[in-house]
């Protein structure tokens, strides 16, 4: 019972350590190339599947009428978009800067949409998951428009223009965000018995996210271990992503405190879809900038672990 209680209380740290250990074991064992390739293919397949069902379970607990815009959404959108645009302008004005990769990593973690798991963590922290879900949908749509407009300016590539880049991003966002939402509403209205069973299953989405997090950390370790970039760039990306993480959680809470949603706004701005960061870096920028997503995954989950610890202590003391 002590072990089970420990695992429940420290799910996120255990997931992160398990992911790192899983990579080390796979890397150390004398496995054939084909087996390692199969393991990689399986992780690439299972992670979006887990995210899909995790979102579906989370959306089942949210009424369609609860999804509406809020004033604090506007401030968070302005913050993300303006800083991203400023970073793109710097790279456009100084294309040969030695800090290009660091700036690219920073702007990715700033414009990255809210994590699909944000609603799950918000529920665990006792907040309004519908408000963060509304922002998650909004920022994903904004990113789908803004990134194709500005990324070709920051990182010019032959053949990279708005329409194909927009379609690539939409194809990435739509299946993992919009489809689970519509499926959850379908189940709510047409399969009420099944819907009740999902809603009454406590922390199902949270534990799905824990497994997904372990996989994400394993992929991050792989990317860092195989990186051939200088320690200057890797260390610089680690530092700026940590600064960006602390700023976004702090600024989000500051904005949210003015509207009575301190925790919700902090999660909406600070908790990121790090898988999307990694994909965006590999697809539109440089492979090394994808490590920004890996570092941010560590930072924001450390913050989440601390917040869940504080919430648990407050509950025990109440």
Coordinates of C-alpha atoms in Angstrom, one line a residue:
X1 CA 0.0 0.0 0.0
X2 CA 2.9 2.4 0.7
X3 CA 4.3 1.8 -2.7
X4 CA 0.9 2.4 -4.4
X5 CA 0.4 5.6 -2.3
X6 CA 3.9 6.8 -3.2
X7 CA 3.3 6.2 -6.9
X8 CA 0.0 8.1 -6.8
X9 CA 1.5 11.0 -4.9
X10 CA 4.6 11.3 -7.1
X11 CA 3.3 10.1 -10.5
X12 CA 5.0 12.8 -12.6
X13 CA 8.5 12.5 -11.1
X14 CA 8.2 8.7 -11.3
X15 CA 7.2 9.0 -15.0
X16 CA 10.1 11.3 -15.8
X17 CA 12.6 9.0 -14.2
X18 CA 11.1 5.9 -15.8
X19 CA 11.3 7.5 -19.2
X20 CA 15.0 8.4 -18.7
X21 CA 15.8 4.9 -17.4
X22 CA 13.9 3.2 -20.2
X23 CA 16.0 5.1 -22.8
X24 CA 19.2 4.2 -20.9
X25 CA 18.3 0.5 -20.8
X26 CA 17.4 0.4 -24.5
X27 CA 20.6 2.2 -25.3
X28 CA 22.8 0.0 -23.2
X29 CA 21.4 -3.4 -24.1
X30 CA 23.0 -5.1 -27.2
X31 CA 19.8 -5.0 -29.2
X32 CA 19.8 -5.3 -33.0
X33 CA 19.2 -2.2 -35.1
X34 CA 15.9 -3.7 -36.3
X35 CA 14.6 -4.1 -32.7
X36 CA 15.6 -0.6 -31.7
X37 CA 13.9 0.7 -34.9
X38 CA 10.7 -1.2 -33.9
X39 CA 10.8 0.2 -30.4
X40 CA 11.1 3.7 -31.9
X41 CA 8.3 3.1 -34.3
X42 CA 6.1 1.8 -31.5
X43 CA 6.7 4.9 -29.4
X44 CA 6.0 7.2 -32.4
X45 CA 2.7 5.3 -32.8
X46 CA 1.6 5.0 -29.2
X47 CA 2.2 8.6 -28.0
X48 CA -0.4 10.3 -30.3
X49 CA -2.8 7.5 -29.5
X50 CA -2.4 8.1 -25.7
X51 CA -2.8 11.8 -26.2
X52 CA -6.0 11.3 -28.3
X53 CA -7.7 9.1 -25.7
X54 CA -6.4 11.3 -22.8
X55 CA -8.0 14.3 -24.4
X56 CA -11.2 12.4 -25.1
X57 CA -11.5 11.4 -21.5
X58 CA -10.8 15.0 -20.4
X59 CA -13.3 16.5 -22.8
X60 CA -16.0 14.0 -21.6
X61 CA -16.0 15.9 -18.3
X62 CA -16.5 19.3 -20.0
X63 CA -19.9 20.5 -21.1
X64 CA -20.0 22.2 -24.6
X65 CA -21.7 25.2 -23.0
X66 CA -18.6 25.6 -20.7
X67 CA -16.3 26.3 -23.6
X68 CA -16.3 30.1 -24.0
X69 CA -13.7 32.9 -24.4
X70 CA -12.5 34.9 -21.4
X71 CA -10.9 38.3 -21.2
X72 CA -7.7 36.8 -19.7
X73 CA -7.4 34.7 -22.9
X74 CA -6.7 37.9 -24.9
X75 CA -3.8 38.9 -22.6
X76 CA -2.2 35.5 -22.9
X77 CA -2.6 35.4 -26.7
X78 CA -1.0 38.9 -27.0
X79 CA 1.9 37.8 -24.8
X80 CA 2.7 34.7 -26.8
X81 CA 2.2 36.3 -30.2
X82 CA 4.1 39.5 -29.6
X83 CA 7.1 37.8 -28.1
X84 CA 7.2 35.3 -30.9
X85 CA 6.9 38.1 -33.5
X86 CA 9.7 40.0 -31.8
X87 CA 12.0 36.9 -31.8
X88 CA 11.3 36.3 -35.5
X89 CA 12.1 40.0 -36.2
X90 CA 15.4 39.7 -34.5
X91 CA 16.4 36.6 -36.6
X92 CA 15.2 38.5 -39.7
X93 CA 17.3 41.5 -38.9
X94 CA 20.4 39.5 -37.8
X95 CA 20.3 36.3 -39.8
X96 CA 23.9 35.4 -39.1
X97 CA 23.8 35.8 -35.3
X98 CA 25.7 33.2 -33.4
X99 CA 22.8 32.8 -31.0
X100 CA 20.3 31.8 -33.8
X101 CA 19.7 28.3 -32.5
X102 CA 19.1 29.7 -28.9
X103 CA 16.7 32.3 -30.2
X104 CA 14.9 29.7 -32.3
X105 CA 14.5 27.5 -29.2
X106 CA 13.2 30.4 -27.2
X107 CA 10.6 31.5 -29.7
X108 CA 9.3 27.9 -30.1
X109 CA 8.6 27.5 -26.4
X110 CA 6.9 30.9 -26.4
X111 CA 4.5 30.4 -29.3
X112 CA 3.9 26.7 -28.6
X113 CA 0.2 26.0 -27.8
X114 CA -1.0 24.9 -24.4
X115 CA -0.5 21.3 -23.7
X116 CA -3.4 19.0 -24.4
X117 CA -2.9 17.6 -20.9
X118 CA -3.4 21.1 -19.4
X119 CA -7.1 20.3 -18.7
X120 CA -6.1 17.1 -16.9
X121 CA -3.6 18.9 -14.6
X122 CA -6.0 21.8 -14.0
X123 CA -8.6 19.3 -12.8
X124 CA -6.1 17.7 -10.4
X125 CA -5.3 21.2 -9.0
X126 CA -8.9 21.9 -8.5
X127 CA -9.3 24.5 -11.2
X128 CA -11.7 25.2 -14.1
X129 CA -10.6 22.8 -16.8
X130 CA -13.2 24.2 -19.3
X131 CA -11.5 27.6 -19.2
X132 CA -8.0 26.2 -20.0
X133 CA -9.5 23.9 -22.7
X134 CA -11.1 27.0 -24.4
X135 CA -7.7 28.6 -24.4
X136 CA -6.0 25.4 -25.7
X137 CA -8.3 25.4 -28.7
X138 CA -7.9 29.1 -29.4
X139 CA -4.1 29.1 -29.2
X140 CA -3.8 26.1 -31.5
X141 CA -5.8 27.9 -34.1
X142 CA -3.8 31.1 -33.7
X143 CA -0.5 29.1 -34.0
X144 CA -1.8 27.4 -37.2
X145 CA -2.1 30.8 -38.8
X146 CA 0.8 32.8 -37.2
X147 CA 3.6 30.2 -37.6
X148 CA 3.2 29.8 -41.4
X149 CA 3.3 33.6 -41.6
X150 CA 6.4 34.3 -39.6
X151 CA 8.5 31.2 -39.7
X152 CA 9.6 31.7 -43.3
X153 CA 10.8 35.2 -42.2
X154 CA 12.8 33.9 -39.3
X155 CA 14.1 30.8 -41.0
X156 CA 13.8 31.0 -44.8
X157 CA 13.5 27.7 -46.6
X158 CA 13.0 27.0 -50.3
X159 CA 9.4 26.1 -50.9
X160 CA 8.2 27.1 -47.5
X161 CA 5.2 29.4 -47.9
X162 CA 2.0 30.1 -46.0
X163 CA -0.4 27.6 -47.6
X164 CA 1.6 24.4 -47.4
X165 CA 3.0 25.3 -43.9
X166 CA -0.6 26.0 -42.8
X167 CA -1.9 22.7 -44.1
X168 CA 1.0 20.8 -42.4
X169 CA 0.3 22.4 -39.0
X170 CA -3.5 21.9 -39.3
X171 CA -3.0 18.2 -40.2
X172 CA -1.0 17.9 -37.0
X173 CA -3.4 19.8 -34.8
X174 CA -6.8 18.7 -36.0
X175 CA -6.7 15.0 -35.3
X176 CA -5.3 15.4 -31.8
X177 CA -7.4 18.3 -30.6
X178 CA -10.6 18.8 -32.5
X179 CA -11.5 15.1 -33.2
X180 CA -11.4 14.1 -29.5
X181 CA -13.6 17.1 -28.7
X182 CA -16.3 16.2 -31.2
X183 CA -16.1 12.5 -30.2
X184 CA -16.6 13.4 -26.5
X185 CA -19.7 15.4 -27.4
X186 CA -21.0 12.6 -29.5
X187 CA -20.6 10.1 -26.6
X188 CA -22.1 12.7 -24.1
X189 CA -25.4 13.1 -26.1
X190 CA -25.8 9.7 -27.8
X191 CA -24.2 7.2 -25.3
X192 CA -25.0 8.6 -21.9
X193 CA -24.3 5.3 -20.1
X194 CA -20.8 5.0 -21.5
X195 CA -20.2 8.6 -20.9
X196 CA -21.1 8.3 -17.2
X197 CA -18.7 5.3 -16.9
X198 CA -15.8 7.4 -18.3
X199 CA -16.6 10.4 -16.1
X200 CA -16.8 8.3 -13.0
X201 CA -13.4 6.6 -13.7
X202 CA -11.2 8.7 -11.4
X203 CA -7.8 10.1 -12.8
X204 CA -7.9 7.9 -15.9
X205 CA -6.7 10.8 -18.1
X206 CA -4.0 11.7 -15.6
X207 CA -2.5 8.3 -15.7
X208 CA -2.6 8.2 -19.5
X209 CA -0.7 11.4 -19.4
X210 CA 1.9 9.9 -17.0
X211 CA 2.6 7.1 -19.5
X212 CA 2.8 9.7 -22.4
X213 CA 5.2 11.8 -20.3
X214 CA 7.5 8.8 -19.7
X215 CA 7.6 8.2 -23.5
X216 CA 8.3 12.0 -24.1
X217 CA 11.2 12.0 -21.6
X218 CA 12.7 8.9 -23.3
X219 CA 12.5 10.6 -26.7
X220 CA 14.1 13.7 -25.2
X221 CA 17.0 11.7 -23.8
X222 CA 17.5 10.1 -27.2
X223 CA 17.6 13.5 -28.9
X224 CA 20.1 14.9 -26.4
X225 CA 22.3 11.9 -26.5
X226 CA 22.6 11.9 -30.3
X227 CA 23.0 15.7 -30.6
X228 CA 26.2 16.8 -32.2
X229 CA 25.8 20.5 -31.4
X230 CA 28.1 22.4 -29.2
X231 CA 27.6 22.6 -25.5
X232 CA 27.1 26.4 -26.0
X233 CA 24.0 25.9 -28.0
X234 CA 22.6 23.0 -26.0
X235 CA 23.3 24.7 -22.7
X236 CA 21.9 28.0 -24.0
X237 CA 18.7 26.3 -25.1
X238 CA 18.4 24.7 -21.7
X239 CA 18.8 28.0 -19.9
X240 CA 16.4 30.1 -22.1
X241 CA 13.7 27.4 -22.0
X242 CA 14.0 27.3 -18.2
X243 CA 13.7 31.1 -18.1
X244 CA 10.7 31.0 -20.5
X245 CA 9.0 28.4 -18.4
X246 CA 9.3 30.3 -15.2
X247 CA 8.3 33.6 -16.9
X248 CA 5.2 32.0 -18.5
X249 CA 3.9 30.3 -15.4
X250 CA 4.6 33.5 -13.4
X251 CA 3.2 35.9 -15.9
X252 CA 0.1 33.7 -16.5
X253 CA -0.6 33.6 -12.7
X254 CA -0.1 37.4 -12.5
X255 CA -2.6 38.0 -15.3
X256 CA -5.0 35.4 -13.9
X257 CA -5.0 36.9 -10.4
X258 CA -6.7 40.0 -11.9
X259 CA -9.6 37.8 -13.1
X260 CA -9.8 35.3 -10.3
X261 CA -8.3 32.5 -12.3
X262 CA -4.7 32.6 -11.1
X263 CA -4.0 28.9 -11.4
X264 CA -5.9 28.4 -14.6
X265 CA -4.1 31.2 -16.5
X266 CA -0.7 30.0 -15.2
X267 CA -1.3 26.5 -16.5
X268 CA -2.7 27.8 -19.8
X269 CA 0.4 29.9 -20.5
X270 CA 3.0 27.8 -18.8
X271 CA 2.1 24.1 -19.6
X272 CA 3.1 23.5 -23.2
X273 CA 2.5 20.8 -25.9
X274 CA 6.2 19.9 -25.9
X275 CA 5.6 17.1 -28.5
X276 CA 4.5 19.9 -30.8
X277 CA 7.6 22.0 -30.1
X278 CA 9.8 19.0 -31.1
X279 CA 7.8 18.4 -34.2
X280 CA 7.8 22.1 -35.2
X281 CA 11.6 22.3 -34.7
X282 CA 12.3 19.3 -36.8
X283 CA 9.8 20.3 -39.5
X284 CA 10.4 24.0 -40.0
X285 CA 13.7 25.0 -38.2
X286 CA 16.8 23.0 -37.2
X287 CA 16.9 19.6 -35.5
X288 CA 18.8 21.0 -32.5
X289 CA 16.0 23.5 -31.8
X290 CA 13.7 20.5 -31.2
X291 CA 15.6 19.9 -28.0
X292 CA 13.9 23.0 -26.7
X293 CA 10.8 20.9 -26.4
X294 CA 12.6 18.2 -24.5
X295 CA 14.1 20.7 -22.0
X296 CA 10.8 22.4 -21.6
X297 CA 9.1 19.1 -20.9
X298 CA 11.4 18.7 -17.9
X299 CA 11.0 22.2 -16.6
X300 CA 7.2 22.4 -16.8
X301 CA 6.7 19.0 -15.3
X302 CA 9.0 19.9 -12.4
X303 CA 6.7 22.9 -11.9
X304 CA 3.6 20.7 -12.1
X305 CA 5.0 18.2 -9.7
X306 CA 5.7 20.9 -7.2
X307 CA 2.2 22.4 -7.6
X308 CA 0.5 19.0 -7.2
X309 CA 2.7 18.5 -4.1
X310 CA 1.5 21.8 -2.7
X311 CA -2.1 21.0 -3.5
X312 CA -1.8 17.6 -1.8
X313 CA -0.3 19.2 1.3
X314 CA -3.1 21.8 1.5
X315 CA -5.8 19.1 1.1
X316 CA -4.2 17.1 4.0
X317 CA -4.0 20.1 6.2
X318 CA -7.6 21.2 5.5

